[in-house]
Coordinates of C-alpha atoms in Angstrom, one line a residue:
X1 CA 0.0 0.0 0.0
X2 CA 2.8 2.4 0.9
X3 CA 4.5 1.8 -2.5
X4 CA 1.2 2.6 -4.3
X5 CA 0.9 5.8 -2.3
X6 CA 4.5 6.8 -3.1
X7 CA 3.9 6.1 -6.8
X8 CA 0.8 8.3 -6.7
X9 CA 2.8 11.1 -5.0
X10 CA 5.4 11.0 -7.8
X11 CA 2.7 11.2 -10.5
X12 CA 1.1 14.2 -8.7
X13 CA 4.5 15.8 -8.3
X14 CA 5.2 15.4 -12.0
X15 CA 1.8 16.8 -12.9
X16 CA 2.4 19.8 -10.7
X17 CA 5.8 20.4 -12.3
X18 CA 4.2 20.3 -15.7
X19 CA 1.5 22.8 -14.7
X20 CA 4.0 25.1 -13.0
X21 CA 6.5 25.3 -15.9
X22 CA 4.3 25.0 -19.1
X23 CA 5.1 27.1 -22.2
X24 CA 3.5 30.5 -22.7
X25 CA -0.1 30.4 -23.9
X26 CA -1.1 32.9 -26.5
X27 CA -4.4 34.4 -25.4
X28 CA -4.5 36.7 -28.5
X29 CA -3.5 40.3 -28.9
X30 CA -6.8 41.5 -27.5
X31 CA -5.6 40.7 -23.9
X32 CA -1.9 41.1 -23.0
X33 CA -2.6 41.6 -19.3
X34 CA -0.7 39.4 -16.8
X35 CA 0.4 39.6 -13.2
X36 CA 4.0 39.8 -11.8
X37 CA 4.6 38.7 -8.2
X38 CA 7.9 39.2 -6.5
X39 CA 8.8 37.4 -3.3
X40 CA 10.6 40.6 -2.1
X41 CA 10.2 44.3 -3.0
X42 CA 13.8 45.1 -2.0
X43 CA 17.1 43.3 -1.3
X44 CA 20.2 44.4 0.5
X45 CA 23.5 42.8 -0.7
X46 CA 27.0 42.9 0.8
X47 CA 29.9 44.9 -0.7
X48 CA 32.1 41.9 -1.6
X49 CA 32.3 40.7 -5.2
X50 CA 30.3 37.6 -5.7
X51 CA 27.7 38.5 -3.0
X52 CA 24.2 37.6 -4.0
X53 CA 20.6 37.5 -3.1
X54 CA 17.7 35.4 -4.4
X55 CA 14.1 36.2 -5.1
X56 CA 11.2 34.3 -6.7
X57 CA 9.3 35.7 -9.7
X58 CA 5.9 34.3 -10.4
X59 CA 3.7 34.9 -13.5
X60 CA 0.5 33.1 -14.4
X61 CA 0.1 33.8 -18.1
X62 CA 3.2 35.0 -20.0
X63 CA 6.9 34.8 -19.6
X64 CA 8.8 37.8 -18.3
X65 CA 12.0 39.7 -18.8
X66 CA 14.2 41.8 -16.5
X67 CA 15.4 45.3 -17.4
X68 CA 18.1 47.3 -15.5
X69 CA 21.1 49.5 -16.3
X70 CA 23.6 48.9 -13.4
X71 CA 26.9 47.6 -14.7
X72 CA 27.8 46.2 -11.3
X73 CA 24.7 44.0 -11.2
X74 CA 23.7 40.8 -13.1
X75 CA 20.3 39.0 -13.0
X76 CA 20.1 35.3 -13.8
X77 CA 18.0 34.4 -15.6
X78 CA 17.0 37.8 -17.0
X79 CA 14.3 36.4 -19.3
X80 CA 12.1 33.3 -19.7
X81 CA 9.2 32.1 -21.7
X82 CA 7.9 29.9 -18.9
X83 CA 5.1 30.7 -16.6
X84 CA 4.9 29.8 -12.9
X85 CA 7.6 30.5 -10.4
X86 CA 11.3 31.0 -11.2
X87 CA 14.2 31.4 -8.8
X88 CA 16.3 34.5 -9.7
X89 CA 19.8 35.2 -8.5
X90 CA 21.1 38.8 -8.2
X91 CA 24.9 38.9 -8.3
X92 CA 27.1 42.0 -7.6
X93 CA 30.6 43.1 -8.3
X94 CA 32.8 44.5 -5.5
X95 CA 31.8 47.9 -4.3
X96 CA 35.2 49.7 -3.8
X97 CA 33.5 52.9 -2.5
X98 CA 32.4 53.4 1.1
X99 CA 29.1 54.8 -0.2
X100 CA 26.3 52.4 -1.0
X101 CA 24.9 52.1 -4.5
X102 CA 21.4 51.3 -5.7
X103 CA 19.6 50.0 -8.8
X104 CA 16.1 49.2 -9.9
X105 CA 15.3 45.9 -11.7
X106 CA 12.0 46.0 -13.6
X107 CA 10.3 42.7 -14.3
X108 CA 7.9 42.9 -17.3
X109 CA 5.2 40.3 -18.3
X110 CA 2.7 41.3 -20.9
X111 CA 1.9 44.9 -20.3
X112 CA 2.4 44.6 -16.5
X113 CA 5.6 45.4 -14.6
X114 CA 6.9 45.1 -11.1
X115 CA 10.0 46.8 -9.7
X116 CA 12.6 45.5 -7.3
X117 CA 14.9 47.8 -5.4
X118 CA 18.5 46.6 -5.1
X119 CA 21.0 48.1 -2.6
X120 CA 24.6 47.2 -2.3
X121 CA 26.3 48.5 0.9
X122 CA 29.5 50.4 0.9
X123 CA 33.0 48.9 1.3
X124 CA 33.3 47.2 4.7
X125 CA 29.8 47.8 5.7
X126 CA 27.2 45.2 6.9
X127 CA 24.3 44.2 4.7
X128 CA 21.1 44.1 6.6
X129 CA 17.4 44.2 5.9
X130 CA 16.0 46.6 8.4
X131 CA 12.5 45.5 7.6
X132 CA 13.2 41.9 8.6
X133 CA 11.2 41.1 11.8
X134 CA 14.2 39.4 13.5
X135 CA 16.8 41.9 12.3
X136 CA 17.2 43.8 15.6
X137 CA 17.5 40.5 17.6
X138 CA 20.2 39.3 15.1
X139 CA 22.1 42.6 15.5
X140 CA 22.0 42.3 19.3
X141 CA 23.3 38.7 19.1
X142 CA 26.2 39.7 16.9
X143 CA 27.2 42.5 19.3
X144 CA 27.2 40.0 22.1
X145 CA 29.3 37.6 20.0
X146 CA 31.9 40.3 19.3
X147 CA 32.3 41.0 23.0
X148 CA 31.9 37.6 24.7
X149 CA 32.3 34.8 22.1
X150 CA 35.4 32.7 22.9
X151 CA 36.6 33.1 19.3
X152 CA 35.5 36.7 18.9
X153 CA 38.6 37.7 16.9
X154 CA 37.2 35.5 14.1
X155 CA 34.3 37.8 13.7
X156 CA 36.4 40.8 12.8
X157 CA 36.1 40.1 9.1
X158 CA 32.6 38.6 9.3
X159 CA 29.7 40.3 7.5
X160 CA 26.6 38.7 8.9
X161 CA 23.2 38.6 7.1
X162 CA 20.7 40.0 9.6
X163 CA 17.8 39.3 7.2
X164 CA 17.1 35.8 8.3
X165 CA 15.1 34.1 11.0
X166 CA 16.7 34.4 14.5
X167 CA 17.1 30.6 14.9
X168 CA 19.1 30.4 11.7
X169 CA 21.4 33.4 12.4
X170 CA 23.9 31.6 14.6
X171 CA 24.4 28.7 12.1
X172 CA 24.7 31.2 9.2
X173 CA 27.3 33.3 11.1
X174 CA 29.3 30.8 13.1
X175 CA 29.5 27.6 11.1
X176 CA 31.4 29.1 8.2
X177 CA 34.2 30.4 10.5
X178 CA 37.5 28.5 10.7
X179 CA 39.0 28.0 14.2
X180 CA 35.9 27.6 16.4
X181 CA 35.4 23.9 15.9
X182 CA 35.1 23.4 19.7
X183 CA 31.7 25.1 19.4
X184 CA 29.7 22.0 18.6
X185 CA 30.3 18.7 16.8
X186 CA 29.0 16.6 13.9
X187 CA 26.2 14.1 13.4
X188 CA 26.4 12.1 10.2
X189 CA 28.8 14.7 8.9
X190 CA 26.6 17.7 9.6
X191 CA 27.9 20.4 11.9
X192 CA 25.9 21.5 14.9
X193 CA 26.6 24.3 17.5
X194 CA 26.6 24.4 21.3
X195 CA 25.9 28.1 21.1
X196 CA 22.1 28.4 21.2
X197 CA 19.3 30.9 21.3
X198 CA 15.6 30.5 22.2
X199 CA 12.8 33.0 22.6
X200 CA 9.2 33.2 23.9
X201 CA 6.7 36.0 23.5
X202 CA 7.0 38.5 26.3
X203 CA 3.4 38.0 27.3
X204 CA 3.7 34.2 27.3
X205 CA 3.9 32.2 30.5
X206 CA 4.7 28.6 29.8
X207 CA 4.8 26.2 32.7
X208 CA 7.6 24.2 31.1
X209 CA 10.0 27.0 30.5
X210 CA 12.9 27.7 32.7
X211 CA 12.5 31.1 34.3
X212 CA 16.2 31.5 35.4
X213 CA 19.2 29.7 34.0
X214 CA 19.7 26.4 35.9
X215 CA 16.4 26.7 37.8
X216 CA 13.3 24.9 36.6
X217 CA 9.6 25.4 37.5
X218 CA 7.4 22.8 39.2
X219 CA 5.8 22.1 35.9
X220 CA 3.2 19.4 35.2
X221 CA 4.9 16.1 34.6
X222 CA 4.0 12.5 33.9
X223 CA 7.2 11.5 35.6
X224 CA 9.1 10.1 32.6
X225 CA 12.5 11.8 33.2
X226 CA 14.5 10.8 30.1
X227 CA 13.8 8.8 26.9
X228 CA 15.8 7.3 24.0
X229 CA 14.6 6.9 20.4
X230 CA 14.6 3.8 18.3
X231 CA 13.7 3.8 14.6
X232 CA 11.8 0.5 13.8
X233 CA 11.4 1.2 10.1
X234 CA 11.9 4.1 7.7
X235 CA 9.0 6.0 9.2
X236 CA 8.1 4.7 12.7
X237 CA 9.9 5.7 15.9
X238 CA 9.4 4.2 19.3
X239 CA 10.3 6.0 22.5
X240 CA 12.3 3.9 25.1
X241 CA 11.9 4.9 28.7
X242 CA 15.4 5.4 30.1
X243 CA 14.7 6.8 33.6
X244 CA 11.7 7.7 35.7
X245 CA 11.1 10.2 38.4
X246 CA 10.5 8.6 41.9
X247 CA 7.0 9.0 43.3
X248 CA 5.6 10.1 40.0
X249 CA 2.5 9.1 38.0
X250 CA 4.7 7.0 35.7
X251 CA 6.2 5.1 38.6
X252 CA 2.8 4.6 40.2
X253 CA 1.5 3.2 36.8
X254 CA 4.4 0.7 37.0
X255 CA 6.0 1.9 33.8
X256 CA 9.4 0.3 33.8
X257 CA 12.8 1.5 32.5
X258 CA 13.5 -0.1 29.2
X259 CA 9.9 -0.3 28.0
X260 CA 8.8 1.2 24.7
X261 CA 6.1 3.7 23.8
X262 CA 4.7 3.1 20.3
X263 CA 1.7 5.6 20.3
X264 CA 0.7 8.7 22.2
X265 CA -3.1 9.3 22.4
X266 CA -3.6 6.7 19.7
X267 CA -1.2 8.4 17.2
X268 CA 1.9 6.7 15.8
X269 CA 5.3 8.4 16.4
X270 CA 7.2 9.1 13.2
X271 CA 10.4 10.8 12.2
X272 CA 8.3 13.8 11.2
X273 CA 6.3 14.3 14.5
X274 CA 8.8 12.8 17.0
X275 CA 9.9 16.2 18.4
X276 CA 6.3 17.2 19.0
X277 CA 5.6 13.8 20.6
X278 CA 8.6 14.1 22.9
X279 CA 7.5 17.5 24.0
X280 CA 4.0 16.2 24.7
X281 CA 5.4 13.4 26.8
X282 CA 8.1 15.3 28.7
X283 CA 6.6 18.8 28.9
X284 CA 2.8 18.6 29.1
X285 CA 0.8 21.6 30.0
X286 CA -1.4 19.5 32.3
X287 CA -4.2 17.0 31.7
X288 CA -3.8 13.4 30.8
X289 CA -2.3 11.2 28.2
X290 CA -2.7 7.6 26.9
X291 CA 0.4 5.6 26.0
X292 CA 0.5 2.5 24.0
X293 CA 3.3 0.4 25.4
X294 CA 5.1 -2.0 23.1
X295 CA 6.8 -5.3 23.9
X296 CA 9.8 -6.5 22.1
X297 CA 10.6 -10.2 21.5
X298 CA 12.9 -12.4 19.5
X299 CA 11.7 -15.3 17.4
X300 CA 14.0 -17.4 15.2
X301 CA 16.7 -14.7 15.0
X302 CA 14.2 -12.0 14.1
X303 CA 13.2 -9.2 16.5
X304 CA 9.6 -8.0 16.8
X305 CA 7.4 -5.4 18.6
X306 CA 3.8 -6.0 19.6
X307 CA 1.3 -4.1 21.6
X308 CA 1.5 -4.9 25.3
X309 CA -1.0 -2.6 27.1
X310 CA -2.5 0.9 27.3
X311 CA -1.5 3.2 30.1
X312 CA -3.4 6.3 31.1
X313 CA -1.5 9.0 33.0
X314 CA -2.5 12.3 34.5
X315 CA 0.1 15.0 35.3
X316 CA 1.4 16.0 38.7
X317 CA 3.3 19.2 39.5
X318 CA 6.6 17.5 40.4
X319 CA 9.1 19.1 38.1
X320 CA 12.1 17.0 37.1
X321 CA 14.3 16.2 40.1
X322 CA 17.8 15.2 38.7
X323 CA 18.4 12.7 41.5
X324 CA 16.5 9.8 40.0
X325 CA 18.0 7.0 42.0
X326 CA 20.5 6.4 44.9
X327 CA 21.3 3.5 47.2
X328 CA 24.0 2.1 49.5
X329 CA 24.9 -1.4 48.3
X330 CA 26.6 -4.1 50.4
X331 CA 29.0 -5.7 47.9
X332 CA 31.6 -8.3 49.0
X333 CA 32.1 -6.7 52.4
X334 CA 32.1 -3.1 51.1
X335 CA 29.6 -0.4 51.3
X336 CA 29.2 1.2 47.9
X337 CA 27.3 4.5 47.5
X338 CA 25.5 4.8 44.2
X339 CA 23.7 7.9 42.8
X340 CA 22.1 8.5 39.4
X341 CA 22.1 12.2 38.6
X342 CA 20.5 13.4 35.4
X343 CA 21.2 17.2 35.2
X344 CA 23.2 19.9 37.0
X345 CA 20.1 22.0 37.8
X346 CA 20.1 23.7 41.2
X347 CA 16.4 23.8 42.0
X348 CA 12.9 25.3 41.2
X349 CA 11.6 28.8 41.1
X350 CA 10.0 28.5 44.5
X351 CA 13.2 27.0 46.0
X352 CA 16.2 27.7 43.7
X353 CA 18.5 25.4 45.7
X354 CA 16.1 22.5 46.2
X355 CA 17.9 20.0 43.9
X356 CA 21.3 20.9 45.2
X357 CA 20.1 20.2 48.7
X358 CA 18.6 16.9 47.5
X359 CA 22.0 15.8 46.2
X360 CA 23.6 17.0 49.4
X361 CA 21.2 15.0 51.5
X362 CA 22.3 11.9 49.5
X363 CA 25.9 12.5 50.3
X364 CA 25.1 13.2 53.9
X365 CA 23.6 9.7 54.0
X366 CA 26.7 8.3 52.4
X367 CA 28.8 10.0 55.1
X368 CA 26.6 8.8 57.9
X369 CA 26.8 5.2 56.6
X370 CA 30.6 5.4 56.0
X371 CA 30.7 4.2 52.4
X372 CA 33.9 2.6 51.2
X373 CA 33.4 3.2 47.4
X374 CA 31.4 5.6 45.2
X375 CA 29.7 5.1 41.8
X376 CA 28.3 8.2 40.2
X377 CA 25.9 7.6 37.3
X378 CA 25.9 10.4 34.7
X379 CA 24.8 8.4 31.6
X380 CA 21.8 10.6 30.9
X381 CA 23.3 13.9 32.1
X382 CA 24.2 16.4 29.4
X383 CA 25.3 19.2 31.7
X384 CA 24.1 22.2 33.6
X385 CA 25.4 24.8 36.1
X386 CA 29.0 25.3 37.1
X387 CA 27.8 25.9 40.6
X388 CA 26.1 22.5 40.9
X389 CA 29.2 20.8 39.4
X390 CA 31.3 22.7 41.9
X391 CA 29.2 21.3 44.8
X392 CA 29.2 17.7 43.5
X393 CA 33.0 17.9 43.2
X394 CA 33.3 19.3 46.7
X395 CA 31.3 16.4 48.1
X396 CA 33.4 13.8 46.2
X397 CA 37.0 15.0 46.3
X398 CA 39.6 14.1 49.0
X399 CA 38.9 16.3 52.0
X400 CA 42.4 17.9 52.0
X401 CA 41.6 19.4 48.6
X402 CA 38.7 21.5 49.8
X403 CA 39.4 25.2 49.2
X404 CA 41.7 24.5 46.3
X405 CA 41.2 25.5 42.7
X406 CA 39.6 22.6 40.8
X407 CA 39.0 24.4 37.4
X408 CA 40.0 27.4 35.5
X409 CA 37.6 29.0 33.0
X410 CA 39.5 30.7 30.2
X411 CA 37.7 33.4 28.1
X412 CA 38.6 35.5 25.1
X413 CA 41.5 38.0 25.5
X414 CA 39.2 40.9 26.2
X415 CA 37.3 39.2 29.0
X416 CA 40.4 37.6 30.5
X417 CA 41.7 41.1 31.0
X418 CA 38.6 42.5 32.7
X419 CA 36.9 39.6 34.6
X420 CA 37.8 39.2 38.3
X421 CA 39.6 36.0 39.3
X422 CA 36.4 34.8 41.1
X423 CA 34.7 34.4 37.7
X424 CA 37.7 32.6 36.2
X425 CA 38.5 30.1 39.0
X426 CA 36.3 27.4 40.5
X427 CA 37.3 26.4 44.0
X428 CA 36.1 23.4 46.0
X429 CA 33.8 24.6 48.7
X430 CA 35.0 24.1 52.4
X431 CA 31.3 24.7 53.4
X432 CA 30.6 21.2 52.1
X433 CA 33.1 19.5 54.5
X434 CA 30.4 17.7 56.5
X435 CA 28.9 16.3 53.2
X436 CA 32.3 15.2 51.8
X437 CA 32.9 11.5 51.3
X438 CA 36.7 11.9 50.9
X439 CA 37.1 9.6 48.0
X440 CA 40.5 8.8 46.6
X441 CA 38.9 6.5 44.0
X442 CA 35.6 7.1 42.1
X443 CA 33.7 5.1 39.4
X444 CA 31.7 7.0 36.8
X445 CA 29.0 5.5 34.5
X446 CA 28.7 7.5 31.3
X447 CA 27.3 7.3 27.8
X448 CA 27.4 9.4 24.6
X449 CA 24.8 11.6 26.2
X450 CA 27.1 12.6 29.0
X451 CA 28.4 16.1 28.3
X452 CA 29.7 19.3 29.6
X453 CA 29.4 19.5 33.4
X454 CA 29.3 15.7 33.5
X455 CA 32.7 15.6 31.8
X456 CA 33.9 18.5 33.9
X457 CA 33.4 16.4 37.1
X458 CA 35.4 13.5 35.7
X459 CA 38.4 15.6 34.4
X460 CA 38.2 17.6 37.6
X461 CA 38.6 14.6 39.8
X462 CA 41.5 13.4 37.6
X463 CA 43.1 16.9 37.9
X464 CA 43.0 16.5 41.8
X465 CA 44.8 13.2 41.7
X466 CA 41.7 11.0 42.3
X467 CA 41.8 7.5 40.8
X468 CA 39.0 7.6 38.2
X469 CA 37.5 4.6 36.4
X470 CA 35.0 5.3 33.6
X471 CA 32.4 2.6 32.6
X472 CA 30.2 3.0 29.6
X473 CA 30.6 4.7 26.2
X474 CA 32.7 7.6 25.0
X475 CA 31.2 10.9 26.1
X476 CA 30.2 13.9 24.0
X477 CA 33.5 15.8 24.3
X478 CA 32.3 19.3 25.3
X479 CA 35.2 21.1 27.0
X480 CA 33.7 24.6 26.6
X481 CA 30.9 26.4 28.4
X482 CA 28.2 29.0 27.8
X483 CA 27.0 32.1 29.5
X484 CA 23.3 32.7 29.3
X485 CA 22.3 36.3 28.3
X486 CA 18.7 37.5 28.2
X487 CA 17.2 40.5 26.5
X488 CA 13.8 41.8 25.4
X489 CA 13.6 42.6 21.7
X490 CA 10.6 43.5 19.6
X491 CA 8.0 41.7 21.7
X492 CA 10.1 38.6 22.6
X493 CA 12.3 37.5 25.5
X494 CA 15.5 36.0 24.1
X495 CA 17.8 33.6 26.0
X496 CA 21.1 33.6 24.2
X497 CA 23.9 31.2 25.2
X498 CA 27.1 31.6 23.2
X499 CA 30.2 29.7 24.1
X500 CA 32.3 32.0 26.2
X501 CA 35.0 29.9 27.9
X502 CA 37.0 26.7 27.8
X503 CA 37.4 24.5 30.9
X504 CA 40.8 23.4 32.3
X505 CA 41.3 21.2 35.4
X506 CA 43.9 21.7 38.1
X507 CA 46.6 20.0 36.0
X508 CA 45.8 22.6 33.2
X509 CA 44.3 19.8 31.0
X510 CA 41.4 20.3 28.6
X511 CA 42.1 17.6 26.1
X512 CA 38.8 15.8 25.9
X513 CA 37.1 17.6 22.9
X514 CA 36.7 14.2 21.2
X515 CA 35.1 12.7 24.3
X516 CA 36.2 10.9 27.4
X517 CA 36.8 7.3 26.4
X518 CA 35.5 4.7 28.8
X519 CA 38.1 2.5 30.5
X520 CA 35.6 -0.4 30.2
X521 CA 33.1 -0.1 27.4
X522 CA 29.6 -1.2 28.1
X523 CA 26.6 -0.3 25.9
X524 CA 23.2 -0.9 27.5
X525 CA 21.6 -0.5 24.1
X526 CA 23.0 -3.9 23.1
X527 CA 19.9 -5.3 24.7
X528 CA 16.7 -4.2 23.0
X529 CA 14.4 -6.5 25.0
X530 CA 11.6 -4.7 26.9
X531 CA 12.6 -6.4 30.1
X532 CA 16.3 -6.4 29.3
X533 CA 17.1 -3.4 31.5
X534 CA 17.1 -3.4 35.3
X535 CA 16.1 -0.3 37.3
X536 CA 18.9 2.2 38.0
X537 CA 20.6 1.2 41.2
X538 CA 19.9 -2.5 40.8
X539 CA 23.2 -4.4 41.3
X540 CA 22.3 -6.5 38.3
X541 CA 21.9 -3.5 36.0
X542 CA 24.5 -4.0 33.3
X543 CA 26.6 -0.8 33.7
X544 CA 26.4 -0.7 37.5
X545 CA 27.2 -4.4 37.6
X546 CA 30.4 -3.8 35.7
X547 CA 31.4 -1.0 38.2
X548 CA 30.7 -3.3 41.2
X549 CA 32.8 -6.1 39.6
X550 CA 35.7 -3.7 39.1
X551 CA 35.5 -2.6 42.7
X552 CA 36.3 -6.1 44.0
X553 CA 38.0 -7.5 40.9
X554 CA 40.8 -6.5 38.6
X555 CA 40.8 -2.8 38.1
X556 CA 43.8 -2.7 35.8
X557 CA 43.1 -0.3 32.9
X558 CA 42.3 -2.0 29.6
X559 CA 40.0 -0.9 26.8
X560 CA 37.9 -4.0 26.6
X561 CA 34.6 -4.5 24.9
X562 CA 32.1 -6.2 27.1
X563 CA 29.0 -8.1 26.0
X564 CA 26.6 -7.1 28.8
X565 CA 23.5 -9.0 27.6
X566 CA 22.5 -11.3 24.8
X567 CA 23.0 -9.5 21.5
X568 CA 19.7 -9.7 19.7
X569 CA 19.9 -9.7 15.9
X570 CA 17.9 -6.7 14.8
X571 CA 17.5 -4.1 12.0
X572 CA 16.7 -1.2 14.2
X573 CA 18.5 2.1 14.4
X574 CA 19.0 4.1 17.6
X575 CA 18.5 7.8 16.9
X576 CA 20.4 10.7 18.4
X577 CA 18.1 12.6 20.7
X578 CA 18.7 16.0 22.3
X579 CA 16.2 17.3 24.8
X580 CA 15.0 20.6 23.2
X581 CA 14.3 22.2 26.6
X582 CA 17.3 20.9 28.5
X583 CA 20.2 23.2 29.3
X584 CA 22.1 21.3 26.6
X585 CA 25.2 21.4 28.7
X586 CA 25.2 25.1 29.3
X587 CA 27.8 26.2 31.9
X588 CA 27.3 29.6 33.5
X589 CA 30.2 31.7 35.0
X590 CA 27.7 33.8 36.9
X591 CA 26.7 30.8 39.0
X592 CA 30.1 29.9 40.5
X593 CA 29.9 30.1 44.3
X594 CA 32.4 31.8 46.5
X595 CA 33.2 31.6 50.2

């Protein structure tokens, strides 16, 4: 059936193409009236030779031709006998004068004409379309970049195009630069940036938005904390539950880590609607939802999904506590403290330090019980506040290191000369002495989702001389951080997070831009069975189990591949997923605590 539909779509597409590009029809000399529609009435082009702009010319009856008399301008094509829409490129020669120059291009069809105003800016000037609705916001972002961007000297010869949507401006401006490769990475060869911008209407109040960097609201939640994506065919996507908030609707409904969601409110999840579906699941505005849970199974070497049950959930105002699991495990005569920590977020609007205190309470319990070893699970943690990272490090590190500098944050040359040392150094906090577990050895569980502040903790412990063992997969490799800057522009509140500093540990090391490689590689995604995953904190959970075995076994470093569970033959693809409302690893200099 899908093949038939696809064939029908091709036929319709070909038919539309024929209609849109048919030859001129002669309606007779008695009626030479046509219509000329231009996608823009004016364009603003840069001073450099080879700069260009594009418009679309649409005529319904006759072909058209372009007339102009500027020697420095060319129009391609400048004439056509075809009707419908045609993409036209306007190309300019270099303007060697500091004065702008202008031309008018007249498009004629039948006895009707339409004029296009073309302006080329003077030598060294910036081309901008002042009428573009996002132009002022883009100009503001560029001014911030020139002052605070870590590689701001690369912008000296940049000529940004302000006439674009605000959410395209950073990519258009920063990706072409050479030398700022630490700002982002690549997925399937395509470059992405860590520097981000978001906006909401000034009058909007959305329960799911963060009102202050690193502080979340007690928004309505179903209690599913994190998810992974699995593509089961070329269109369908299933959501796999990776962690659940304690005492949440999802936990009370007995949804288990590792289960799959195939439909939301009876609608299939596809590559097209997956982002909207994830938002509906993770950031509801209230109300209820119905989930179709899928069960995976193996039969004669093939892997299948089938519907298991329907689950109805209603929201509760619980927020998203990053401490999703912790325990003290008795393991071969040793007490092992375990904590799964999903985000470096300090608290909620009504209590900005609530989550930091929750984490501190866990470590207070570890101190009271006298743990011998520590396992910190950061597999789903893509970063957050420097201050929360600072507090976690202060509770882990050897007690004699408290008060010492654990990290240095290095900015561009201008900022380095003006910022106080308190904003460039991150010291371990002596105020956390009573919550400090005084570890000389720590085990970290990580994955390719572990980034930024998660990696900062690991390299920070190494820089302080702690014996660090990493279990899991190679991390993201984000050794830079962002500062969040907010501004009201033309009816919107913008939250702009450009990369402004690079992170160095106490040994002056920052060499993990390609990720922190696990000492012992374990991939939980090797097991796609619905019941293949144990709860976080369960001693039999595959990644924690490896850490526990290393605690009492041979901890000699070796990069070994471990088969943690039966490898099921499958044809399924795990998709990369970035939480669109998470901090995305943003690190904020303004949040460093001082004593």
